[in-house]
Amino acid sequence: MENNLEDHVLAIKHLAQKYSWINIDKVGIFGHSAGGYDTGRAMLGYPDFYKVGVASSADHDFRMEKAWWPEMYQGWPIDETYEKVSNITNAKNLKGKLLLIHGSIDPTVVPQHSMTLLQEAVKQKVQIDFFTYPMLEHNVRGVDRLHLVEKMLKYIVEDFNGLNHYTWVVTAYLLTSTASTPLYGKISDLYGRRPVFQFAIITFLIGSFLAGASQNMTQLIFTRALQGVGAG
């Protein structure tokens, strides 16, 4: 696991050379569970490259993990590599902003992972942010999931001074989806539900594809508005 993100860093650098709209100085990362470990690893193993990260329900130290999972990657028995790749061991390396998120009763990746990393950060005089979901287990669903995604996006975007753009990305979608909902109802009465439903699906899919292909924030805002038309 020590060098598991080298290909990510190389890929991002390659894409930045190819596409001028990719800012190599503003790289953020988010992950949940094992992806949360990768987020911590990115921030602590490549602190000059990754500037901000959000690690959710992360297994920061494989020595605290359930049996069988770490052994698939680190082997058995436990040796010095377990400590070497631990996010807790590398807490002192943090340079950017890192937010830890954990469910308070997570039985899969116990909260002690995040707590121990926080404890080490205090020892090393490193600032790490923390948020917990009360009475939440490992998988995040429903309202909690929406809250998590919003918190993650705001944390990363705000650090890059892009909160105004982020607001419009969300607002454009909400405005068009809200406005199109009553229109779809009226048009369905005139032409039937099936063609209207098909139009909405196609519009949403086109908007999603174009949003993924957007090369700047203006394009992303307009394509998100198109998605909203389909989602209504």
PDB file of C-alpha atoms in Angstrom:
ATOM      1  CA  MET A   1       0.000   0.000   0.000  1.00  0.00           C
ATOM      2  CA  GLU A   2       2.966   2.328   0.334  1.00  0.00           C
ATOM      3  CA  ASN A   3       3.118   3.373  -3.322  1.00  0.00           C
ATOM      4  CA  ASN A   4      -0.488   2.722  -4.286  1.00  0.00           C
ATOM      5  CA  LEU A   5      -1.107   6.335  -5.334  1.00  0.00           C
ATOM      6  CA  GLU A   6       1.963   6.877  -7.482  1.00  0.00           C
ATOM      7  CA  ASP A   7       0.010   6.106 -10.648  1.00  0.00           C
ATOM      8  CA  HIS A   8      -2.683   8.606  -9.598  1.00  0.00           C
ATOM      9  CA  VAL A   9      -0.139  11.382  -9.203  1.00  0.00           C
ATOM     10  CA  LEU A  10       1.518  10.542 -12.525  1.00  0.00           C
ATOM     11  CA  ALA A  11      -1.852  10.388 -14.304  1.00  0.00           C
ATOM     12  CA  ILE A  12      -2.955  13.790 -12.966  1.00  0.00           C
ATOM     13  CA  LYS A  13       0.366  15.356 -13.954  1.00  0.00           C
ATOM     14  CA  HIS A  14       0.048  13.859 -17.441  1.00  0.00           C
ATOM     15  CA  LEU A  15      -3.514  15.155 -17.840  1.00  0.00           C
ATOM     16  CA  ALA A  16      -2.429  18.608 -16.652  1.00  0.00           C
ATOM     17  CA  GLN A  17       0.126  18.732 -19.460  1.00  0.00           C
ATOM     18  CA  LYS A  18      -2.559  17.755 -21.956  1.00  0.00           C
ATOM     19  CA  TYR A  19      -5.423  19.935 -20.741  1.00  0.00           C
ATOM     20  CA  SER A  20      -4.771  23.561 -19.818  1.00  0.00           C
ATOM     21  CA  TRP A  21      -7.909  23.783 -17.649  1.00  0.00           C
ATOM     22  CA  ILE A  22      -6.493  21.305 -15.098  1.00  0.00           C
ATOM     23  CA  ASN A  23      -4.783  23.216 -12.289  1.00  0.00           C
ATOM     24  CA  ILE A  24      -2.034  21.011 -10.917  1.00  0.00           C
ATOM     25  CA  ASP A  25      -1.662  23.310  -7.911  1.00  0.00           C
ATOM     26  CA  LYS A  26      -5.205  22.602  -6.724  1.00  0.00           C
ATOM     27  CA  VAL A  27      -5.605  18.860  -6.280  1.00  0.00           C
ATOM     28  CA  GLY A  28      -8.145  17.561  -3.767  1.00  0.00           C
ATOM     29  CA  ILE A  29      -9.202  14.030  -2.861  1.00  0.00           C
ATOM     30  CA  PHE A  30     -12.109  12.263  -1.149  1.00  0.00           C
ATOM     31  CA  GLY A  31     -12.599   8.641  -0.149  1.00  0.00           C
ATOM     32  CA  HIS A  32     -14.727   6.404   2.047  1.00  0.00           C
ATOM     33  CA  SER A  33     -13.578   3.301   3.951  1.00  0.00           C
ATOM     34  CA  ALA A  34     -10.515   1.943   2.107  1.00  0.00           C
ATOM     35  CA  GLY A  35     -10.806   5.034  -0.086  1.00  0.00           C
ATOM     36  CA  GLY A  36     -10.645   7.043   3.124  1.00  0.00           C
ATOM     37  CA  TYR A  37      -7.309   5.399   3.887  1.00  0.00           C
ATOM     38  CA  ASP A  38      -6.156   6.367   0.398  1.00  0.00           C
ATOM     39  CA  THR A  39      -7.208   9.953   1.085  1.00  0.00           C
ATOM     40  CA  GLY A  40      -5.132  10.006   4.252  1.00  0.00           C
ATOM     41  CA  ARG A  41      -2.271   8.324   2.452  1.00  0.00           C
ATOM     42  CA  ALA A  42      -2.445  10.910  -0.321  1.00  0.00           C
ATOM     43  CA  MET A  43      -2.355  13.837   2.108  1.00  0.00           C
ATOM     44  CA  LEU A  44       0.419  12.354   4.245  1.00  0.00           C
ATOM     45  CA  GLY A  45       2.451  10.444   1.671  1.00  0.00           C
ATOM     46  CA  TYR A  46       2.292  13.111  -1.046  1.00  0.00           C
ATOM     47  CA  PRO A  47       1.830  16.310   1.006  1.00  0.00           C
ATOM     48  CA  ASP A  48       3.311  18.599  -1.660  1.00  0.00           C
ATOM     49  CA  PHE A  49       0.877  17.367  -4.320  1.00  0.00           C
ATOM     50  CA  TYR A  50      -2.492  16.885  -2.623  1.00  0.00           C
ATOM     51  CA  LYS A  51      -3.669  20.116  -0.976  1.00  0.00           C
ATOM     52  CA  VAL A  52      -7.001  19.160   0.630  1.00  0.00           C
ATOM     53  CA  GLY A  53      -8.738  15.881   1.466  1.00  0.00           C
ATOM     54  CA  VAL A  54     -11.806  14.398   3.152  1.00  0.00           C
ATOM     55  CA  ALA A  55     -11.429  10.883   4.622  1.00  0.00           C
ATOM     56  CA  SER A  56     -14.693   9.182   5.575  1.00  0.00           C
ATOM     57  CA  SER A  57     -14.825   6.071   7.809  1.00  0.00           C
ATOM     58  CA  ALA A  58     -11.200   5.361   6.975  1.00  0.00           C
ATOM     59  CA  ASP A  59      -9.050   2.456   8.184  1.00  0.00           C
ATOM     60  CA  HIS A  60      -6.004   4.585   8.914  1.00  0.00           C
ATOM     61  CA  ASP A  61      -3.944   1.780  10.448  1.00  0.00           C
ATOM     62  CA  PHE A  62      -4.184  -1.814   9.217  1.00  0.00           C
ATOM     63  CA  ARG A  63      -3.072  -3.135  12.583  1.00  0.00           C
ATOM     64  CA  MET A  64      -6.459  -2.013  13.923  1.00  0.00           C
ATOM     65  CA  GLU A  65      -8.406  -3.601  11.061  1.00  0.00           C
ATOM     66  CA  LYS A  66     -10.515  -6.751  11.053  1.00  0.00           C
ATOM     67  CA  ALA A  67      -8.728  -9.997  10.244  1.00  0.00           C
ATOM     68  CA  TRP A  68      -8.203 -10.934   6.547  1.00  0.00           C
ATOM     69  CA  TRP A  69      -8.605  -7.473   4.984  1.00  0.00           C
ATOM     70  CA  PRO A  70      -5.067  -6.081   5.564  1.00  0.00           C
ATOM     71  CA  GLU A  71      -3.457  -9.437   4.890  1.00  0.00           C
ATOM     72  CA  MET A  72      -4.657  -9.311   1.271  1.00  0.00           C
ATOM     73  CA  TYR A  73      -2.408  -6.309   0.651  1.00  0.00           C
ATOM     74  CA  GLN A  74       0.247  -6.364   3.361  1.00  0.00           C
ATOM     75  CA  GLY A  75       0.692 -10.089   3.852  1.00  0.00           C
ATOM     76  CA  TRP A  76       1.194 -12.044   7.067  1.00  0.00           C
ATOM     77  CA  PRO A  77       2.628 -11.884   9.674  1.00  0.00           C
ATOM     78  CA  ILE A  78       2.492  -8.228  10.709  1.00  0.00           C
ATOM     79  CA  ASP A  79       5.881  -6.623  10.058  1.00  0.00           C
ATOM     80  CA  GLU A  80       7.444  -3.176   9.852  1.00  0.00           C
ATOM     81  CA  THR A  81       5.562  -2.339   6.633  1.00  0.00           C
ATOM     82  CA  TYR A  82       2.306  -2.086   8.602  1.00  0.00           C
ATOM     83  CA  GLU A  83       3.727   0.800  10.594  1.00  0.00           C
ATOM     84  CA  LYS A  84       5.425   2.340   7.584  1.00  0.00           C
ATOM     85  CA  VAL A  85       2.171   2.704   5.605  1.00  0.00           C
ATOM     86  CA  SER A  86       0.041   3.738   8.587  1.00  0.00           C
ATOM     87  CA  ASN A  87      -1.556   7.169   8.287  1.00  0.00           C
ATOM     88  CA  ILE A  88      -1.097   7.508  12.033  1.00  0.00           C
ATOM     89  CA  THR A  89       2.652   7.008  11.720  1.00  0.00           C
ATOM     90  CA  ASN A  90       2.791   9.641   8.977  1.00  0.00           C
ATOM     91  CA  ALA A  91       0.535  12.237  10.619  1.00  0.00           C
ATOM     92  CA  LYS A  92       3.496  14.573  11.057  1.00  0.00           C
ATOM     93  CA  ASN A  93       3.784  14.966   7.275  1.00  0.00           C
ATOM     94  CA  LEU A  94       0.509  16.840   6.814  1.00  0.00           C
ATOM     95  CA  LYS A  95       0.808  20.195   5.042  1.00  0.00           C
ATOM     96  CA  GLY A  96      -2.653  20.724   3.553  1.00  0.00           C
ATOM     97  CA  LYS A  97      -6.164  20.571   5.026  1.00  0.00           C
ATOM     98  CA  LEU A  98      -7.612  17.215   6.074  1.00  0.00           C
ATOM     99  CA  LEU A  99     -11.124  16.489   7.337  1.00  0.00           C
ATOM    100  CA  LEU A 100     -11.861  13.173   9.050  1.00  0.00           C
ATOM    101  CA  ILE A 101     -15.456  11.932   9.124  1.00  0.00           C
ATOM    102  CA  HIS A 102     -16.651   8.873  11.041  1.00  0.00           C
ATOM    103  CA  GLY A 103     -19.906   7.285  12.172  1.00  0.00           C
ATOM    104  CA  SER A 104     -19.966   7.084  15.969  1.00  0.00           C
ATOM    105  CA  ILE A 105     -20.998   3.401  16.057  1.00  0.00           C
ATOM    106  CA  ASP A 106     -19.203   2.100  12.974  1.00  0.00           C
ATOM    107  CA  PRO A 107     -18.659  -1.650  13.613  1.00  0.00           C
ATOM    108  CA  THR A 108     -16.785  -2.287  10.343  1.00  0.00           C
ATOM    109  CA  VAL A 109     -14.063   0.343  10.591  1.00  0.00           C
ATOM    110  CA  VAL A 110     -14.227   1.328  14.237  1.00  0.00           C
ATOM    111  CA  PRO A 111     -14.016   5.061  15.127  1.00  0.00           C
ATOM    112  CA  GLN A 112     -10.727   4.420  16.951  1.00  0.00           C
ATOM    113  CA  HIS A 113      -9.032   4.667  13.554  1.00  0.00           C
ATOM    114  CA  SER A 114      -9.903   8.342  13.270  1.00  0.00           C
ATOM    115  CA  MET A 115      -9.518   8.997  16.984  1.00  0.00           C
ATOM    116  CA  THR A 116      -6.002   7.572  17.074  1.00  0.00           C
ATOM    117  CA  LEU A 117      -4.996   9.647  14.047  1.00  0.00           C
ATOM    118  CA  LEU A 118      -6.398  12.750  15.768  1.00  0.00           C
ATOM    119  CA  GLN A 119      -4.481  11.855  18.934  1.00  0.00           C
ATOM    120  CA  GLU A 120      -1.241  11.575  16.978  1.00  0.00           C
ATOM    121  CA  ALA A 121      -1.957  14.862  15.201  1.00  0.00           C
ATOM    122  CA  VAL A 122      -2.222  16.597  18.569  1.00  0.00           C
ATOM    123  CA  LYS A 123       1.118  15.110  19.610  1.00  0.00           C
ATOM    124  CA  GLN A 124       2.712  16.274  16.391  1.00  0.00           C
ATOM    125  CA  LYS A 125       1.057  19.724  16.632  1.00  0.00           C
ATOM    126  CA  VAL A 126      -0.723  19.132  13.337  1.00  0.00           C
ATOM    127  CA  GLN A 127      -4.209  20.561  12.709  1.00  0.00           C
ATOM    128  CA  ILE A 128      -6.809  18.051  11.453  1.00  0.00           C
ATOM    129  CA  ASP A 129     -10.557  18.734  11.243  1.00  0.00           C
ATOM    130  CA  PHE A 130     -13.085  16.173  12.454  1.00  0.00           C
ATOM    131  CA  PHE A 131     -16.826  15.514  12.158  1.00  0.00           C
ATOM    132  CA  THR A 132     -18.862  12.581  13.457  1.00  0.00           C
ATOM    133  CA  TYR A 133     -22.307  11.298  12.499  1.00  0.00           C
ATOM    134  CA  PRO A 134     -24.095  10.309  15.734  1.00  0.00           C
ATOM    135  CA  MET A 135     -25.411   6.730  15.810  1.00  0.00           C
ATOM    136  CA  LEU A 136     -24.262   6.063  12.248  1.00  0.00           C
ATOM    137  CA  GLU A 137     -22.636   2.786  11.189  1.00  0.00           C
ATOM    138  CA  HIS A 138     -20.237   2.249   8.282  1.00  0.00           C
ATOM    139  CA  ASN A 139     -22.469   2.685   5.232  1.00  0.00           C
ATOM    140  CA  VAL A 140     -23.855   6.177   4.702  1.00  0.00           C
ATOM    141  CA  ARG A 141     -27.354   6.315   3.222  1.00  0.00           C
ATOM    142  CA  GLY A 142     -30.300   8.654   2.754  1.00  0.00           C
ATOM    143  CA  VAL A 143     -30.172  12.089   4.342  1.00  0.00           C
ATOM    144  CA  ASP A 144     -26.803  11.314   5.937  1.00  0.00           C
ATOM    145  CA  ARG A 145     -25.320  10.581   2.514  1.00  0.00           C
ATOM    146  CA  LEU A 146     -26.604  13.858   1.073  1.00  0.00           C
ATOM    147  CA  HIS A 147     -25.181  15.703   4.065  1.00  0.00           C
ATOM    148  CA  LEU A 148     -21.834  13.933   3.657  1.00  0.00           C
ATOM    149  CA  VAL A 149     -21.548  14.783  -0.042  1.00  0.00           C
ATOM    150  CA  GLU A 150     -22.431  18.427   0.627  1.00  0.00           C
ATOM    151  CA  LYS A 151     -19.897  18.681   3.457  1.00  0.00           C
ATOM    152  CA  MET A 152     -17.175  17.034   1.390  1.00  0.00           C
ATOM    153  CA  LEU A 153     -17.725  19.227  -1.668  1.00  0.00           C
ATOM    154  CA  LYS A 154     -17.863  22.443   0.344  1.00  0.00           C
ATOM    155  CA  TYR A 155     -14.731  21.567   2.306  1.00  0.00           C
ATOM    156  CA  ILE A 156     -12.685  20.924  -0.834  1.00  0.00           C
ATOM    157  CA  VAL A 157     -14.098  23.714  -2.977  1.00  0.00           C
ATOM    158  CA  GLU A 158     -13.919  26.332  -0.223  1.00  0.00           C
ATOM    159  CA  ASP A 159     -10.237  25.616   0.332  1.00  0.00           C
ATOM    160  CA  PHE A 160      -9.631  26.402  -3.340  1.00  0.00           C
ATOM    161  CA  ASN A 161     -11.646  29.646  -3.103  1.00  0.00           C
ATOM    162  CA  GLY A 162     -14.253  28.280  -5.476  1.00  0.00           C
ATOM    163  CA  LEU A 163     -17.328  28.405  -3.256  1.00  0.00           C
ATOM    164  CA  ASN A 164     -19.132  30.893  -5.521  1.00  0.00           C
ATOM    165  CA  HIS A 165     -18.749  28.563  -8.494  1.00  0.00           C
ATOM    166  CA  TYR A 166     -19.792  25.582  -6.391  1.00  0.00           C
ATOM    167  CA  THR A 167     -22.952  27.430  -5.320  1.00  0.00           C
ATOM    168  CA  TRP A 168     -23.932  28.073  -8.917  1.00  0.00           C
ATOM    169  CA  VAL A 169     -23.269  24.463  -9.907  1.00  0.00           C
ATOM    170  CA  VAL A 170     -25.827  23.364  -7.321  1.00  0.00           C
ATOM    171  CA  THR A 171     -28.241  26.283  -7.784  1.00  0.00           C
ATOM    172  CA  ALA A 172     -28.446  25.900 -11.568  1.00  0.00           C
ATOM    173  CA  TYR A 173     -29.538  22.295 -11.174  1.00  0.00           C
ATOM    174  CA  LEU A 174     -32.088  23.094  -8.467  1.00  0.00           C
ATOM    175  CA  LEU A 175     -33.596  26.017 -10.387  1.00  0.00           C
ATOM    176  CA  THR A 176     -34.154  24.159 -13.636  1.00  0.00           C
ATOM    177  CA  SER A 177     -35.375  20.952 -11.977  1.00  0.00           C
ATOM    178  CA  THR A 178     -37.847  22.892  -9.842  1.00  0.00           C
ATOM    179  CA  ALA A 179     -39.098  24.960 -12.781  1.00  0.00           C
ATOM    180  CA  SER A 180     -39.461  21.988 -15.130  1.00  0.00           C
ATOM    181  CA  THR A 181     -41.481  19.797 -12.760  1.00  0.00           C
ATOM    182  CA  PRO A 182     -44.859  21.583 -13.165  1.00  0.00           C
ATOM    183  CA  LEU A 183     -44.203  22.011 -16.898  1.00  0.00           C
ATOM    184  CA  TYR A 184     -43.740  18.278 -17.319  1.00  0.00           C
ATOM    185  CA  GLY A 185     -47.060  17.713 -15.571  1.00  0.00           C
ATOM    186  CA  LYS A 186     -48.890  20.060 -17.928  1.00  0.00           C
ATOM    187  CA  ILE A 187     -47.167  18.715 -21.062  1.00  0.00           C
ATOM    188  CA  SER A 188     -47.931  15.128 -19.946  1.00  0.00           C
ATOM    189  CA  ASP A 189     -51.619  16.001 -19.861  1.00  0.00           C
ATOM    190  CA  LEU A 190     -51.389  17.177 -23.465  1.00  0.00           C
ATOM    191  CA  TYR A 191     -49.099  14.583 -25.032  1.00  0.00           C
ATOM    192  CA  GLY A 192     -49.008  11.674 -22.607  1.00  0.00           C
ATOM    193  CA  ARG A 193     -46.527  10.607 -19.960  1.00  0.00           C
ATOM    194  CA  ARG A 194     -44.404   8.234 -22.007  1.00  0.00           C
ATOM    195  CA  PRO A 195     -42.892  10.705 -24.523  1.00  0.00           C
ATOM    196  CA  VAL A 196     -42.351  13.272 -21.787  1.00  0.00           C
ATOM    197  CA  PHE A 197     -40.626  10.685 -19.606  1.00  0.00           C
ATOM    198  CA  GLN A 198     -38.404   9.607 -22.507  1.00  0.00           C
ATOM    199  CA  PHE A 199     -37.507  13.219 -23.257  1.00  0.00           C
ATOM    200  CA  ALA A 200     -36.588  13.817 -19.611  1.00  0.00           C
ATOM    201  CA  ILE A 201     -34.351  10.744 -19.443  1.00  0.00           C
ATOM    202  CA  ILE A 202     -32.549  11.621 -22.674  1.00  0.00           C
ATOM    203  CA  THR A 203     -32.098  15.235 -21.576  1.00  0.00           C
ATOM    204  CA  PHE A 204     -30.691  14.176 -18.217  1.00  0.00           C
ATOM    205  CA  LEU A 205     -28.267  11.699 -19.803  1.00  0.00           C
ATOM    206  CA  ILE A 206     -27.048  14.284 -22.317  1.00  0.00           C
ATOM    207  CA  GLY A 207     -26.603  16.813 -19.510  1.00  0.00           C
ATOM    208  CA  SER A 208     -24.677  14.263 -17.441  1.00  0.00           C
ATOM    209  CA  PHE A 209     -22.363  13.423 -20.336  1.00  0.00           C
ATOM    210  CA  LEU A 210     -21.701  17.078 -21.108  1.00  0.00           C
ATOM    211  CA  ALA A 211     -21.137  17.867 -17.423  1.00  0.00           C
ATOM    212  CA  GLY A 212     -18.481  15.164 -17.279  1.00  0.00           C
ATOM    213  CA  ALA A 213     -16.845  16.606 -20.393  1.00  0.00           C
ATOM    214  CA  SER A 214     -16.941  20.227 -19.184  1.00  0.00           C
ATOM    215  CA  GLN A 215     -13.615  22.020 -19.433  1.00  0.00           C
ATOM    216  CA  ASN A 216     -14.417  25.037 -17.254  1.00  0.00           C
ATOM    217  CA  MET A 217     -16.843  26.121 -14.546  1.00  0.00           C
ATOM    218  CA  THR A 218     -19.116  28.032 -16.942  1.00  0.00           C
ATOM    219  CA  GLN A 219     -19.677  24.921 -19.040  1.00  0.00           C
ATOM    220  CA  LEU A 220     -20.271  22.860 -15.909  1.00  0.00           C
ATOM    221  CA  ILE A 221     -22.898  25.309 -14.619  1.00  0.00           C
ATOM    222  CA  PHE A 222     -24.809  25.291 -17.933  1.00  0.00           C
ATOM    223  CA  THR A 223     -24.671  21.502 -18.282  1.00  0.00           C
ATOM    224  CA  ARG A 224     -25.837  21.082 -14.680  1.00  0.00           C
ATOM    225  CA  ALA A 225     -28.783  23.316 -15.571  1.00  0.00           C
ATOM    226  CA  LEU A 226     -29.500  20.984 -18.499  1.00  0.00           C
ATOM    227  CA  GLN A 227     -29.360  18.023 -16.116  1.00  0.00           C
ATOM    228  CA  GLY A 228     -31.933  19.782 -13.959  1.00  0.00           C
ATOM    229  CA  VAL A 229     -34.293  20.093 -16.918  1.00  0.00           C
ATOM    230  CA  GLY A 230     -34.143  16.330 -17.322  1.00  0.00           C
ATOM    231  CA  ALA A 231     -34.412  15.642 -13.601  1.00  0.00           C
ATOM    232  CA  GLY A 232     -37.584  17.707 -13.211  1.00  0.00           C
TER     233      GLY A 232
END
